[in-house]
PDB file of C-alpha atoms and ligand atoms in Angstrom:
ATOM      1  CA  UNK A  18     -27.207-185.141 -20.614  1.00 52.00           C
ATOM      2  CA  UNK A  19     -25.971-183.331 -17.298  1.00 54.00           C
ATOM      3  CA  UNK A  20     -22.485-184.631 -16.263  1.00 56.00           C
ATOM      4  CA  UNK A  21     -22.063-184.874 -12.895  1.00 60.00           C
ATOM      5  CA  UNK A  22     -19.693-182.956 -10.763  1.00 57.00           C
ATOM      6  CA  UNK A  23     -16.562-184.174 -10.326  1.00 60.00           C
ATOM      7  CA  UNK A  24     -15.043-184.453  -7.174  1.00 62.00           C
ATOM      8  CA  UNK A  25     -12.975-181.472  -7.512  1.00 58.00           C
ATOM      9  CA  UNK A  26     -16.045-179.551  -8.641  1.00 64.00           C
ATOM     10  CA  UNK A  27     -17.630-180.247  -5.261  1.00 74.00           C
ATOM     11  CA  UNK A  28     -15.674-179.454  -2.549  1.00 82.00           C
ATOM     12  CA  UNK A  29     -15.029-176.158  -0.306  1.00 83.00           C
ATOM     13  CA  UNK A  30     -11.542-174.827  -1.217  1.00 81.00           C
ATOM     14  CA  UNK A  31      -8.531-175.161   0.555  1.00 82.00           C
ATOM     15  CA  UNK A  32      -8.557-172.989   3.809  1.00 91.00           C
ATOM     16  CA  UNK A  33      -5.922-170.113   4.175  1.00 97.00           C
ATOM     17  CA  UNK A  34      -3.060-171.475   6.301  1.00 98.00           C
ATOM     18  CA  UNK A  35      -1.206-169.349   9.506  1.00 98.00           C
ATOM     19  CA  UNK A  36       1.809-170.425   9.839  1.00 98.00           C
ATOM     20  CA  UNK A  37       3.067-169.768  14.117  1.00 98.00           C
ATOM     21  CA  UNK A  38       6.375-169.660  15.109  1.00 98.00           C
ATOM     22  CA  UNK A  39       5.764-169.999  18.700  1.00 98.00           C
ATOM     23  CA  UNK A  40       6.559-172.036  22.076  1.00 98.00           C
ATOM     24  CA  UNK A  41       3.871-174.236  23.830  1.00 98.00           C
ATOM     25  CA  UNK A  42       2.430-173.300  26.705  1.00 97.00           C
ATOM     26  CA  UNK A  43       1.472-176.205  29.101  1.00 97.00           C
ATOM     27  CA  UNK A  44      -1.353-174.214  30.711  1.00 94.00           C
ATOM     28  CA  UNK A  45      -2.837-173.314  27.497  1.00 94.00           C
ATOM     29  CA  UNK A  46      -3.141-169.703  28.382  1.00 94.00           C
ATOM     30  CA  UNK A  47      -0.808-168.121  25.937  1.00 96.00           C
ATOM     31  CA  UNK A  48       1.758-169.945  23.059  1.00 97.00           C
ATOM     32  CA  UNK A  49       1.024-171.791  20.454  1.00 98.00           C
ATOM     33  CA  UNK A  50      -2.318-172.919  22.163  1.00 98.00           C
ATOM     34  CA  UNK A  51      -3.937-169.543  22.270  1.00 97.00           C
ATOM     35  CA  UNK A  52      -2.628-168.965  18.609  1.00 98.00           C
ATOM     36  CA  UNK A  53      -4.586-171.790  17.282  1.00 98.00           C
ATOM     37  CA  UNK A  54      -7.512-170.788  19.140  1.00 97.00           C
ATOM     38  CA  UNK A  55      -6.998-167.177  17.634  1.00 97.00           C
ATOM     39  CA  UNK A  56      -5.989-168.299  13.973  1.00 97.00           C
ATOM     40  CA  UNK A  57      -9.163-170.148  13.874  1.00 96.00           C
ATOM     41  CA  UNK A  58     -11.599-167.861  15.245  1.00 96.00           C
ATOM     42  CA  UNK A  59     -10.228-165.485  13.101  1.00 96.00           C
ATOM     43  CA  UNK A  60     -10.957-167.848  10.101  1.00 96.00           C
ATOM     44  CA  UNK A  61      -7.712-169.154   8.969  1.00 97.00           C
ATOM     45  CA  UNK A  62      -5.884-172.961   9.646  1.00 98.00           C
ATOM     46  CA  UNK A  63      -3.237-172.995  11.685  1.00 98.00           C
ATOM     47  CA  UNK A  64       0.367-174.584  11.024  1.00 98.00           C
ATOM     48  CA  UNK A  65       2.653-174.947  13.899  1.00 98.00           C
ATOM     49  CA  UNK A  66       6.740-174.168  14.152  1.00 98.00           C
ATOM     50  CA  UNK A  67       7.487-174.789  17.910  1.00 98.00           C
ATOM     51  CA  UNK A  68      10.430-173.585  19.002  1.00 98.00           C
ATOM     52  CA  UNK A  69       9.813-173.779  23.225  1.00 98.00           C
ATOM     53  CA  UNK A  70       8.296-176.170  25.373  1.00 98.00           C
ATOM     54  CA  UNK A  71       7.482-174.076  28.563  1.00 98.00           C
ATOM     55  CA  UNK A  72       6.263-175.820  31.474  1.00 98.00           C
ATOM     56  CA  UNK A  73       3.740-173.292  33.238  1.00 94.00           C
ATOM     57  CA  UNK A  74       0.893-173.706  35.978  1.00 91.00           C
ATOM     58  CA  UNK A  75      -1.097-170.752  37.867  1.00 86.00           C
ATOM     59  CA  UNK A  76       1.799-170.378  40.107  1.00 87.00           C
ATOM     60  CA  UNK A  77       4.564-169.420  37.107  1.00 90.00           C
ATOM     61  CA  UNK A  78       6.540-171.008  34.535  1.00 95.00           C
ATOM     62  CA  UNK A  79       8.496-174.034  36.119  1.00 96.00           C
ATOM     63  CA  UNK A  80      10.627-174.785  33.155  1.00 97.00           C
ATOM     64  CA  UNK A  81      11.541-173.692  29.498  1.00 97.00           C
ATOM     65  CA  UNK A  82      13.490-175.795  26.870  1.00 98.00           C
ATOM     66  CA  UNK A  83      14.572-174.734  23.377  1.00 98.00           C
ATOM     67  CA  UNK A  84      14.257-177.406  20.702  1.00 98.00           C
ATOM     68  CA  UNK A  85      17.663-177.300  18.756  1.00 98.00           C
ATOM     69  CA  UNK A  86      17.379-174.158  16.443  1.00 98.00           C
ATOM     70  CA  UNK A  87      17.976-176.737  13.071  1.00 98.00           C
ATOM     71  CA  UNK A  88      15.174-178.599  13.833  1.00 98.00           C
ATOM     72  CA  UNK A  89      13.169-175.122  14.381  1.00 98.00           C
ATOM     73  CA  UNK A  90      14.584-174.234  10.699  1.00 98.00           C
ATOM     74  CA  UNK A  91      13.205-177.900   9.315  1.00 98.00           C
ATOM     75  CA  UNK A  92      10.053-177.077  10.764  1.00 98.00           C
ATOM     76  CA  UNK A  93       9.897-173.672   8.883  1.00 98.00           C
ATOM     77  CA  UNK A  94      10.815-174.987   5.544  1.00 98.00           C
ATOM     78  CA  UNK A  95       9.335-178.315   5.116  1.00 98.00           C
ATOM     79  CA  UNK A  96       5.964-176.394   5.566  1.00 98.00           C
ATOM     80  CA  UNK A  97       6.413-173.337   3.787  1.00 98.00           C
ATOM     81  CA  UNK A  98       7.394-176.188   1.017  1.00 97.00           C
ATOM     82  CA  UNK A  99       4.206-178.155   1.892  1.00 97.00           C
ATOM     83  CA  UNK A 100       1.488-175.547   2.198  1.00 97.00           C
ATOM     84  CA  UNK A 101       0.186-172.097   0.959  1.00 97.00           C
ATOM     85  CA  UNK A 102       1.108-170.625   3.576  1.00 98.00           C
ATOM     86  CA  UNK A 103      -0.529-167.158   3.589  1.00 97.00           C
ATOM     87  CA  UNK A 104       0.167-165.189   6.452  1.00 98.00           C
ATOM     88  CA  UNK A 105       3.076-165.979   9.042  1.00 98.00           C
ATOM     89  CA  UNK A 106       2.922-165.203  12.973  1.00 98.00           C
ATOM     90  CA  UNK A 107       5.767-165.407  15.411  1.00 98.00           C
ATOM     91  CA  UNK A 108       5.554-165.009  19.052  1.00 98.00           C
ATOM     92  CA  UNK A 109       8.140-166.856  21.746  1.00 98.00           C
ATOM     93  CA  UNK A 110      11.327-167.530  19.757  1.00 98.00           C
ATOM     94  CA  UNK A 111      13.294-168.690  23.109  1.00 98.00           C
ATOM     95  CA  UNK A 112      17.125-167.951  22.131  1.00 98.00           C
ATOM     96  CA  UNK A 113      19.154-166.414  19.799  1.00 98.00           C
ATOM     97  CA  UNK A 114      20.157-168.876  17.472  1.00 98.00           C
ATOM     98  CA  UNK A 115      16.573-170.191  16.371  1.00 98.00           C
ATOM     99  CA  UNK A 116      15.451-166.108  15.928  1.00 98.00           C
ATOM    100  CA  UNK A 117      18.729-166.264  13.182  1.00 98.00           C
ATOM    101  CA  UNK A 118      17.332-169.359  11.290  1.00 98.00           C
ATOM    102  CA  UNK A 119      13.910-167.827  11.709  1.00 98.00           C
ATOM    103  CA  UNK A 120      15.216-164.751  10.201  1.00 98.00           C
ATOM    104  CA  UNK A 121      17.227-166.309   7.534  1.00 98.00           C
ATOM    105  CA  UNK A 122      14.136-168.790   6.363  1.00 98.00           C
ATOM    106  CA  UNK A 123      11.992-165.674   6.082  1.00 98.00           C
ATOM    107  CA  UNK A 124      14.121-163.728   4.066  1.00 95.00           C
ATOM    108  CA  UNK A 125      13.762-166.173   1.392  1.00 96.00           C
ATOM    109  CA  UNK A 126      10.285-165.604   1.297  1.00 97.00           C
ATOM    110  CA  UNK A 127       9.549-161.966   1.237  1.00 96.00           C
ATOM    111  CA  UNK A 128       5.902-162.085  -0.093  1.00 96.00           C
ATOM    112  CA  UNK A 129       4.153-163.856   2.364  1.00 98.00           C
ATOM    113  CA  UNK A 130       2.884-161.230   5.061  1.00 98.00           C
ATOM    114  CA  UNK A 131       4.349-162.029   8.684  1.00 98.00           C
ATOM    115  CA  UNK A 132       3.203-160.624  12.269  1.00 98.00           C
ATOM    116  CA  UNK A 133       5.824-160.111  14.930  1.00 98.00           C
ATOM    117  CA  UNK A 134       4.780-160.396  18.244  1.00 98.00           C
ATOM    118  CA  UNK A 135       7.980-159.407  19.789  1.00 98.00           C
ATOM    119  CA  UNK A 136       7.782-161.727  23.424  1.00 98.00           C
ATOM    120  CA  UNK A 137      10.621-161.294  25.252  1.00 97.00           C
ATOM    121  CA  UNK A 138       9.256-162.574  28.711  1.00 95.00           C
ATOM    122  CA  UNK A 139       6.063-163.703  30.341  1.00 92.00           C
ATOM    123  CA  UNK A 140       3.527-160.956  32.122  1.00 84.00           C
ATOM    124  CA  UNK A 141       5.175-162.292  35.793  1.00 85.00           C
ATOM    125  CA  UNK A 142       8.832-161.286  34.205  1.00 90.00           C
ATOM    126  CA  UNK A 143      10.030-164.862  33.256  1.00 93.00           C
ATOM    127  CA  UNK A 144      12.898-164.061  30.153  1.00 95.00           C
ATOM    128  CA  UNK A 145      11.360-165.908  26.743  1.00 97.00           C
ATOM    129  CA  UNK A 146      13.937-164.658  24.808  1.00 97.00           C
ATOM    130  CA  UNK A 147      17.611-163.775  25.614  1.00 96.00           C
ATOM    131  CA  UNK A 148      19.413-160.093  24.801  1.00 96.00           C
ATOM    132  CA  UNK A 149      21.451-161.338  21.921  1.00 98.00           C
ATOM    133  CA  UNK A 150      18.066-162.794  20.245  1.00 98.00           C
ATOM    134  CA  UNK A 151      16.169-159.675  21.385  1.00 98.00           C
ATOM    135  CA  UNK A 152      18.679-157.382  19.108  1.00 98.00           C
ATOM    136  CA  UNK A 153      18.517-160.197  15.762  1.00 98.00           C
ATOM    137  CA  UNK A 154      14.717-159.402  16.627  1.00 98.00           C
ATOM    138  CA  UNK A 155      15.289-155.899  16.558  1.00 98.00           C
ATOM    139  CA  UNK A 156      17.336-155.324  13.774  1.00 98.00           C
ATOM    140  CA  UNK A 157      16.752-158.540  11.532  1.00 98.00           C
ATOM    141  CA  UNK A 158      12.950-159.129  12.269  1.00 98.00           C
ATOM    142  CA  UNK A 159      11.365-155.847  12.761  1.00 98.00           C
ATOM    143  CA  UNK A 160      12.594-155.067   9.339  1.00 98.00           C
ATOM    144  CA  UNK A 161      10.937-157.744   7.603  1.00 98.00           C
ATOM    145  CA  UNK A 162       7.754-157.502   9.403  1.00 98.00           C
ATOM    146  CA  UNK A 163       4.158-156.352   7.899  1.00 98.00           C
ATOM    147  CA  UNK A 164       3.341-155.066  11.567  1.00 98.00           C
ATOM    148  CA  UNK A 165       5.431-155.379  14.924  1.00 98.00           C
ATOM    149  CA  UNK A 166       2.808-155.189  18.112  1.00 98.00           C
ATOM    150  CA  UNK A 167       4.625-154.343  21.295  1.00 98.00           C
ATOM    151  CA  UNK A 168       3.528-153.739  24.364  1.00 95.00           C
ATOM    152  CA  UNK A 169       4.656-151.406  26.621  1.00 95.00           C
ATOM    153  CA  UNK A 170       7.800-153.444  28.136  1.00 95.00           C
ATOM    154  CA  UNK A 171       8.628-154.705  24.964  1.00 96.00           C
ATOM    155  CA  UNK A 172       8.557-151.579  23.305  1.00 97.00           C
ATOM    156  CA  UNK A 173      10.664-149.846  26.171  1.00 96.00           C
ATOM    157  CA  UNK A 174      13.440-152.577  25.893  1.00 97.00           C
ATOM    158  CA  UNK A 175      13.218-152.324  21.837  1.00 97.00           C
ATOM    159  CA  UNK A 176      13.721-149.038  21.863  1.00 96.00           C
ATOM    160  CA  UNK A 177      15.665-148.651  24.653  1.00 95.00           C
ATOM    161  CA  UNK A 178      14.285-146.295  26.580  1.00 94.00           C
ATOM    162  CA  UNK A 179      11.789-145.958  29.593  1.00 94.00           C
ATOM    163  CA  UNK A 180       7.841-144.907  28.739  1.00 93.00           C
ATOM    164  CA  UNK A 181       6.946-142.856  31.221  1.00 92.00           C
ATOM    165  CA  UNK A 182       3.775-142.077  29.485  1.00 91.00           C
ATOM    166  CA  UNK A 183       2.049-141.802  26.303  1.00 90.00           C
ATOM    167  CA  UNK A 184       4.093-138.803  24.588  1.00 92.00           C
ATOM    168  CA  UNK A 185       7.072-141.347  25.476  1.00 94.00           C
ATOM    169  CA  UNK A 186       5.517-144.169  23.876  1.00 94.00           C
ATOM    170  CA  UNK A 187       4.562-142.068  20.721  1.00 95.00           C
ATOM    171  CA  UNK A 188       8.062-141.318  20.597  1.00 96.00           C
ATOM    172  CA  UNK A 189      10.044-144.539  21.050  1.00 96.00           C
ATOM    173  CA  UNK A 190       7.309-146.047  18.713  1.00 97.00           C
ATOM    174  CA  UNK A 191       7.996-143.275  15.533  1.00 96.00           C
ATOM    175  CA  UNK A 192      11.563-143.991  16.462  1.00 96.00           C
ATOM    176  CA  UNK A 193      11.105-147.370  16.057  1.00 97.00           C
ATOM    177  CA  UNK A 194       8.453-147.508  12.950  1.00 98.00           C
ATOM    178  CA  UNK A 195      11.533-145.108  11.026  1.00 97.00           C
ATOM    179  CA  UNK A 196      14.576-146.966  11.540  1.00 97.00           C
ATOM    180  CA  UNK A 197      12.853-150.493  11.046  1.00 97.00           C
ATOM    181  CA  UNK A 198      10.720-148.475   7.695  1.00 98.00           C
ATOM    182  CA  UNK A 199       7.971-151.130   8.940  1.00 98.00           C
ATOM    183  CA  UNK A 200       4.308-150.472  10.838  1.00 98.00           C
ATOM    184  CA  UNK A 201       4.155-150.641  14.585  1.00 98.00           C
ATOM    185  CA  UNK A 202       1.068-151.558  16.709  1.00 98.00           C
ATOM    186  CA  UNK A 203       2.015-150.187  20.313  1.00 97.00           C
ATOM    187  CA  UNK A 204      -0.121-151.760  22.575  1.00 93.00           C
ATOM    188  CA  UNK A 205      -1.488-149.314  25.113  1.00 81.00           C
ATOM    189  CA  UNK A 206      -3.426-152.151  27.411  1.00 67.00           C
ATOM    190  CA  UNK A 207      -0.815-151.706  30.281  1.00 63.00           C
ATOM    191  CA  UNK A 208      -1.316-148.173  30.758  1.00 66.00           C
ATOM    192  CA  UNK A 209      -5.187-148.560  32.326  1.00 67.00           C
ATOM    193  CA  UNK A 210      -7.710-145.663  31.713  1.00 73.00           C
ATOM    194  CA  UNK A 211     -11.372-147.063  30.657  1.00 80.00           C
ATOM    195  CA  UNK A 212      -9.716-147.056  27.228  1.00 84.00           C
ATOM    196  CA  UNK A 213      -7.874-149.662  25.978  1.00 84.00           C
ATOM    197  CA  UNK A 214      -5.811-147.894  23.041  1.00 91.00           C
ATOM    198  CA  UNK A 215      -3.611-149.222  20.673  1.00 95.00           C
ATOM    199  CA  UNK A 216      -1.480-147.036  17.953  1.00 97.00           C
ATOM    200  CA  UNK A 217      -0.673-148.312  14.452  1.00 98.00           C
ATOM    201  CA  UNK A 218       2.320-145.747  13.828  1.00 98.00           C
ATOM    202  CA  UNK A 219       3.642-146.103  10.057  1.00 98.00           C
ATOM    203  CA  UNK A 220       7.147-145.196   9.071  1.00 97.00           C
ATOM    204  CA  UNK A 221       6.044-141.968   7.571  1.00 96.00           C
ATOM    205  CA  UNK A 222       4.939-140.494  10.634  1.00 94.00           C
ATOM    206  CA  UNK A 223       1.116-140.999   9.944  1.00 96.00           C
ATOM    207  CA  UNK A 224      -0.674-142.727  12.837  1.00 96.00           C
ATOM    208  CA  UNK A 225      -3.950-144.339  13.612  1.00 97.00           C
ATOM    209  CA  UNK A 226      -5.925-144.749  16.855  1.00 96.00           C
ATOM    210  CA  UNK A 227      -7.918-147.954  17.382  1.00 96.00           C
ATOM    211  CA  UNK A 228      -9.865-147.884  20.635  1.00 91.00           C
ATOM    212  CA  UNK A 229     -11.843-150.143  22.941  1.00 87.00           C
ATOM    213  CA  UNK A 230     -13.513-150.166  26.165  1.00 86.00           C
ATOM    214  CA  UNK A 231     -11.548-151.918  28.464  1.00 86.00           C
ATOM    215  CA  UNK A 232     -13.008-155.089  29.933  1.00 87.00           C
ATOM    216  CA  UNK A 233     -12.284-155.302  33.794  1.00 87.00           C
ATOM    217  CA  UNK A 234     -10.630-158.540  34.197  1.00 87.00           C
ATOM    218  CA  UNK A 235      -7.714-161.074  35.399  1.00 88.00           C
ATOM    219  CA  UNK A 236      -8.478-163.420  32.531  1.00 88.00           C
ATOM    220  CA  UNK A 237      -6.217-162.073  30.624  1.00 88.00           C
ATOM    221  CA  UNK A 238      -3.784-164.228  29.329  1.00 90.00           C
ATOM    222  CA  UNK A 239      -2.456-164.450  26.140  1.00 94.00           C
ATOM    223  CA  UNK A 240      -3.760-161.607  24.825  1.00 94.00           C
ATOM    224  CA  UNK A 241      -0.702-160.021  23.026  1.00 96.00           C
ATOM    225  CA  UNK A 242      -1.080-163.699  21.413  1.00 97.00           C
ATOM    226  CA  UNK A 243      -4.216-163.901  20.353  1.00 97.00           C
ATOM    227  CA  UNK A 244      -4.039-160.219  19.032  1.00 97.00           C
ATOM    228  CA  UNK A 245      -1.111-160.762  17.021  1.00 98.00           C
ATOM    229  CA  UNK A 246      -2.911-164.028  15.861  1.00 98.00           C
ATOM    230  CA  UNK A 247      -6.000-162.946  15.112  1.00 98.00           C
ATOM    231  CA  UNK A 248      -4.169-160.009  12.911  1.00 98.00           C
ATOM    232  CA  UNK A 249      -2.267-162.958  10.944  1.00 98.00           C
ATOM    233  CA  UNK A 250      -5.674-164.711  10.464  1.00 98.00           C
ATOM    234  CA  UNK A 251      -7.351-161.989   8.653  1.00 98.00           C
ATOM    235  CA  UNK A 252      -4.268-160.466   6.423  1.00 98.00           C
ATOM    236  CA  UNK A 253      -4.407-164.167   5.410  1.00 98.00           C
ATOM    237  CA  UNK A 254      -7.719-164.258   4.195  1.00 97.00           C
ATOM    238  CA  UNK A 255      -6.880-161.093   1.968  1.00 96.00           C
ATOM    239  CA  UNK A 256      -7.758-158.270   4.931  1.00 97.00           C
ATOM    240  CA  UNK A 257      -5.673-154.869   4.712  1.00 98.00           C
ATOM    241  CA  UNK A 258      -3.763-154.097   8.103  1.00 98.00           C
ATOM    242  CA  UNK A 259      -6.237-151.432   9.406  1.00 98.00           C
ATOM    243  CA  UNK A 260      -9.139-153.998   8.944  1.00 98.00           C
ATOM    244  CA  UNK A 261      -7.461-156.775   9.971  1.00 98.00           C
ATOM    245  CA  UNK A 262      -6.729-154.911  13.532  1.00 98.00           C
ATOM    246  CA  UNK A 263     -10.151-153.771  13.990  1.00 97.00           C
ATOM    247  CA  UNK A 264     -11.522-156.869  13.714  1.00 97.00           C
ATOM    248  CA  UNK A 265      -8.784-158.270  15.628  1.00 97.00           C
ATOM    249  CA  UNK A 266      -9.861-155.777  18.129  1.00 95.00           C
ATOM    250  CA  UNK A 267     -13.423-156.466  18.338  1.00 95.00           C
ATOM    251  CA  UNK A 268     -13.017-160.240  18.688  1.00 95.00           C
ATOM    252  CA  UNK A 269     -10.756-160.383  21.196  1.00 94.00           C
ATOM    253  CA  UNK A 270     -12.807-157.926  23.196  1.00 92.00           C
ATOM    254  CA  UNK A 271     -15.685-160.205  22.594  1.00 91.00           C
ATOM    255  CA  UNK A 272     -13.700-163.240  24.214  1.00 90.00           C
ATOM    256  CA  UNK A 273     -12.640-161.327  26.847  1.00 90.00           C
ATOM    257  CA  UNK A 274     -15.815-159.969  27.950  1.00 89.00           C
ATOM    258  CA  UNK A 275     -17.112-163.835  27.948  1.00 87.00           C
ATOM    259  CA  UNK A 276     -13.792-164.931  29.509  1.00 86.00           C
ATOM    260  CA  UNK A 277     -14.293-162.231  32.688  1.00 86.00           C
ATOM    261  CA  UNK A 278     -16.677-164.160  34.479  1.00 84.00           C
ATOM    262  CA  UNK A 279     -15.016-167.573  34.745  1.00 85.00           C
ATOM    263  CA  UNK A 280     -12.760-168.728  37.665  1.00 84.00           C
ATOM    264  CA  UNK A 281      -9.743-169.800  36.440  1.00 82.00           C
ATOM    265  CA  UNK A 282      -8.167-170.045  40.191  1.00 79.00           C
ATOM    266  CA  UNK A 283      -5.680-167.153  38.788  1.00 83.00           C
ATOM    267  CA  UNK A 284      -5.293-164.926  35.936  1.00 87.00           C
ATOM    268  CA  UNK A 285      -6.862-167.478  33.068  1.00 88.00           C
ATOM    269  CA  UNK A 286      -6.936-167.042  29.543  1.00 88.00           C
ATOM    270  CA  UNK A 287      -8.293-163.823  27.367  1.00 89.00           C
ATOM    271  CA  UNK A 288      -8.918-165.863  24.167  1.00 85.00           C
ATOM    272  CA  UNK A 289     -11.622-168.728  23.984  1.00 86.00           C
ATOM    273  CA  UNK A 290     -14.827-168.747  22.317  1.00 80.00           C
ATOM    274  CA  UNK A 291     -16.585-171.529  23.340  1.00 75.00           C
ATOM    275  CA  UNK A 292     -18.175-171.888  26.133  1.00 67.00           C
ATOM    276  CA  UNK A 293     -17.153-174.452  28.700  1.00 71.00           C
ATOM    277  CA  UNK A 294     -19.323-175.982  30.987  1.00 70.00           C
ATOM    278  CA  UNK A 295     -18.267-176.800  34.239  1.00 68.00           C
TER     279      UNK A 295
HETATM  280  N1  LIG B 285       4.502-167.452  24.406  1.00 82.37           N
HETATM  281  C1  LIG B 285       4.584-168.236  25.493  1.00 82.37           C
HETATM  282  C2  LIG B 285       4.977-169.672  25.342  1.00 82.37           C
HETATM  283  C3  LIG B 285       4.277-167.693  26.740  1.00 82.37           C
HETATM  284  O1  LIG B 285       4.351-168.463  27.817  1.00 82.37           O
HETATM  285  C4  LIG B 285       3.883-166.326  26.835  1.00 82.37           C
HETATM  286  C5  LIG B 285       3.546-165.723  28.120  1.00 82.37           C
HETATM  287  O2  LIG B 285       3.402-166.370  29.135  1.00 82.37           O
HETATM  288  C6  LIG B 285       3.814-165.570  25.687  1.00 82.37           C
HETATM  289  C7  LIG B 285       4.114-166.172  24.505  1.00 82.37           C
HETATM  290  C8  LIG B 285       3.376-164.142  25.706  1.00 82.37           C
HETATM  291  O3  LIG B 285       2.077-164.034  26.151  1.00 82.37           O
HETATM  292  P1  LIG B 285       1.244-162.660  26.066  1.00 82.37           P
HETATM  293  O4  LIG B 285       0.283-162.806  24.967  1.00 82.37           O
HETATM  294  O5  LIG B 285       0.542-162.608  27.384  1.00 82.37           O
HETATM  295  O6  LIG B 285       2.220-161.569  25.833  1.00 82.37           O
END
């Protein structure tokens, strides 16, 4: 006689969980919104840590509060407790203090693989983060970090130093990779060209060029987000780092290609993939 399958025996298993350490965004076009949208295209379940609640429209952020850095730290460690948390992802941290819990929690759990997306202000030049939190990112952070992915500001205020141009960013970035002994992806979008390239730059020196075409667009917010995100997603479901970026790469490309043709009545977001009727 055939028994039949429990319930156990059934069902899917458990998805991989993202954990984000990230503000909210009330526009949706960057924050914790576009890293859900990322984590799960990029086939992974997002948890959320919010740290911010920004208050943003098409015109600019209106207004930013901090939630109190020990309820950030609660956050962190009631779901690291609660979940299997297999990849971790931090974007807007807001102030000082909650980047020192955030740094503290994570150095009591060294194995799970973490993506720093280092924001320290919006595109327009609104501060996200303050200097003292921008050095406990630089020096507490960066060294815990799988993979770091500047952009070019970021990088030039990391490193302290302008970027003049790509031998400069090269530079700044090895810098950087050697003194933190962690990855860096520099993100190259900034600079324009037809090209949109992006360096992985290891602490040994070796480096690797990922390249895409560059989709003309204003849609395009979010997108250090949603990279960093989508990254997190695949190192979660067992991805090394140079596969997890290209297909971070590709999909993102893919989203912003569809996203190019909408009117957002200003610069809308780089990372949704479903359609939305009007
Ligand atoms: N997090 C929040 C809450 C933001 O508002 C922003 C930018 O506006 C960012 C992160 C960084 O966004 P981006 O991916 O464009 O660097």
């Amino acid at each position: 006689m055939k028994c039949k399958p429990t319930d156990s025996q059934t069902r899917t298993p458990a998805p991989r969980y993202v954990l984000t350490i990230s503000g909210s965004d009330s526009s949706g076009g960057a924050g914790m919104q576009t890293d859900n949208r990322a984590i799960l295209a990029g086939g992974a379940f997002p948890l959320n840590v919010l740290t911010a609640v920004t208050l943003q429209v098409p015109a600019g952020v209106i207004a930013v509060k901090c939630l109190p850095a020990a309820f950030v730290e609660q956050q962190l460690r009631v779901l690291l407790q609660a979940y299997p948390v297999t990849a971790i992802k931090s974007g807007m941290l807001g102030n000082a203090v909650i980047a020192r819990r955030v740094a503290d929690v994570l150095t009591d759990f060294p194995e799970i693989p973490y993506l720093l997306d280092p924001v320290l202000r919006t595109t327009c030049g609104y501060p996200l983060l303050d200097c003292t939190g921008t050095l406990i990112v630089r020096e507490c952070l960066m060294p815990r970090a799988t993979l770091t992915t500047p952009n070019l500001d970021e990088l030039a205020i990391l490193a302290n130093r302008a970027i003049p141009d790509n031998d400069a960013m090269i530079a700044a970035g090895r810098v950087l990779a050697s003194d933190t002994g962690r990855p860096l992806l520099l993100k190259g979008g900034h600079r324009g060209g037809s090209y949109s390239r992006d360096w992985l730059l290891y602490p040994d020196g070796q480096r690797k060029v990922f390249s895409a075409r560059r989709v003309d667009s204003i849609n395009t917010r979010g997108t250090g987000c949603a990279l960093s995100a989508l990254i997190a997603a695949r190192l979660a479901r067992g991805d090394r780092l140079e596969a997890a970026i290209t297909y971070a790469k590709r999909r993102l490309g893919t989203s912003l290609r569809a996203q190019a043709q909408h009117d957002w009545r200003g610069a809308g977001p780089a990372m949704i993939e479903n359609p939305i009727d009007p």
